[in-house]
Amino acid sequence: MELTTAEENYLKAIYHLSEEGKKSVSTNDIAAAIQTKPASVSDMLRKLGEKEVIQYRKYYGLQITELGKRLALQTIRKHRLWEVFLVDKLHFAWDEVHEVAEQLEHIQSPLLIERLDAYLNYPKFDPHGDPIPDEYGDVRSRPRIALNEMNIDQGGQIVAVKDSSAAFLRYLDKVGAYIGARIKVLDKVEFDGSVEILVDQKKTLFMSKDVASNILVLQS
Amino acid sequence: MELTTAEENYLKAIYHLSEEGKKSVSTNDIAAAIQTKPASVSDMLRKLGEKEVIQYRKYYGLQITELGKRLALQTIRKHRLWEVFLVDKLHFAWDEVHEVAEQLEHIQSPLLIERLDAYLNYPKFDPHGDPIPDEYGDVRSRPRIALNEMNIDQGGQIVAVKDSSAAFLRYLDKVGAYIGARIKVLDKVEFDGSVEILVDQKKTLFMSKDVASNILVLQS
DNA sequence: ATTAAAAACTAGGCTAAACTAAATAATGGT
DNA sequence: ACCATTATTTAGTTTAGCCTAGTTTTTAAT
Ligand SMILES: [Mn+2]
Ligand SMILES: [Mn+2]
Ligand SMILES: [Mn+2]
Ligand SMILES: [Mn+2]
């Protein structure tokens, strides 16, 4: 089954929204996610329903099918492998890769992805800490907790970010938070939910709840 | 100025046809080159004329403009750099790269190409021996002669192939002709134009005029 | 239970890129 | 100079993907 670039982008968005725990994915959510109008989404949902990558009932929700999940994960796999390539090999900064990967993920060539994967040494995570599905769509996910939900004195390692926007990533670069950093929660402010953490046993950092909620930690 | 993928493909075909010495490029030639119908070509020529990448007069020929040449060379540059990447880094065979490069050449990211070029060590030629234009569209071309036009006892080095089809390239692999090989013309058959050559001072090869005409040699 | 607001969908229109069939222009041979 | 052939363009459709405006359905509040 063949998906167009637009269909792949929609399906990927639907998959991500589905994974976010929500009961069902709304037309408006999708429109917001891919910067399009709800009317266009309705159109596309009908088409995706016909292709059986989602199960769609007008006015009620939609559900991604097993087929849809598999295809979405293939696109996500490609996206993340390309991100690794851009950072590891071409020395892109982690905040520069998203738009390019958004294009590269649609290149059609199974051989290309197979070889790229090997060339990158079968990476398990992308530059933002997100897991790279294998060729069958299996994802090895680690138990992660948002930094703002940790308690004082708890420690761990930063393993991913929830927000991959350039603005957020550059902020993290600036303050010296990076994936792999060992951290410990020194203090939490009840009032606004902001936290103080110790990074690599050297440096202390204050961050707002908003920032902390976008940092994912593997507890130790 | 922004070109769509289709426009880039047309312009590239027009550029290549223009370079082939022909006085002017015909609608039918373009249609044949990109596997489409003449009616579709007429449509596109009007659009390309409006964008001033070609100069177009209905029923008479067309001529690529300086702007058009520059844009075409940019696409060609990307195509050939990606081919080098696929062969040098991902170990594609030289007959496997064309279709994938045909897609990759349309990825929009100046930074990506700049970095890719550096990563590949600023290659001057692609896997088929074709020169890679620099970022300003300048091409350093070598004087090349088709193998079938060489005389007995003349020698040189295979530097490129005219036909990059998988069938032709695999045939060359099979008989042991490759880019960089040192050759000498041992014999030419008047009747059918076929030639006998010595490869790397070791091996003799017979080939038809058709094959020889698609092999380009740097004479020494 | 009604009704106002929000969400979602339909209708109709636009553009890009392709096609087939029909019309028109250029050309080459007598 | 004419005519037949060939090349090219135009006209009219189609499909994908998007949009705005208007309609319908759901939902949430009274
Ligand atoms: Mn994309
Ligand atoms: Mn990522
Ligand atoms: Mn192409
Ligand atoms: Mn090539």
Tab-separated table of C-alpha atoms in Angstrom, chain A residues 82 85-86 89-93 96 100 103-104 106-109 111-112 115-116 119, chain B residues 82 85-86 89-93 96 100 103-104 106-109 111-112 115-116 119:
chain	number	residue	atom	x	y	z
A	82	TRP	CA	17.778	10.801	9.376
A	85	PHE	CA	22.541	11.046	10.473
A	86	LEU	CA	22.280	14.827	10.424
A	89	LYS	CA	27.588	12.673	10.570
A	90	LEU	CA	26.809	16.135	9.265
A	91	HIS	CA	27.195	17.865	12.630
A	92	PHE	CA	23.846	19.559	12.657
A	93	ALA	CA	22.800	20.935	16.023
A	96	GLU	CA	18.372	22.187	13.304
A	100	VAL	CA	15.012	18.566	7.057
A	103	GLN	CA	11.346	16.063	4.176
A	104	LEU	CA	13.804	13.170	4.198
A	106	HIS	CA	9.330	10.639	2.723
A	107	ILE	CA	12.094	9.315	0.482
A	108	GLN	CA	10.980	5.935	-0.775
A	109	SER	CA	13.698	3.310	-0.734
A	111	LEU	CA	17.437	-0.269	0.682
A	112	LEU	CA	18.347	3.288	1.617
A	115	ARG	CA	21.892	0.876	4.669
A	116	LEU	CA	21.511	4.108	6.592
A	119	TYR	CA	25.895	3.021	8.568
B	82	TRP	CA	23.771	12.352	-3.179
B	85	PHE	CA	27.045	9.677	-0.713
B	86	LEU	CA	25.114	6.567	-1.643
B	89	LYS	CA	29.161	5.897	2.362
B	90	LEU	CA	26.210	3.549	2.006
B	91	HIS	CA	27.909	1.198	-0.439
B	92	PHE	CA	25.278	1.304	-3.106
B	93	ALA	CA	26.380	-0.064	-6.461
B	96	GLU	CA	21.445	1.478	-7.851
B	100	VAL	CA	16.991	7.459	-5.060
B	103	GLN	CA	14.165	11.927	-5.061
B	104	LEU	CA	16.902	13.258	-2.788
B	106	HIS	CA	14.575	17.814	-4.324
B	107	ILE	CA	15.201	18.139	-0.597
B	108	GLN	CA	15.293	21.838	0.223
B	109	SER	CA	18.073	22.775	2.626
B	111	LEU	CA	22.793	23.817	4.949
B	112	LEU	CA	22.291	20.136	4.192
B	115	ARG	CA	27.482	19.914	4.987
B	116	LEU	CA	27.070	16.918	2.727
B	119	TYR	CA	31.380	15.384	4.584
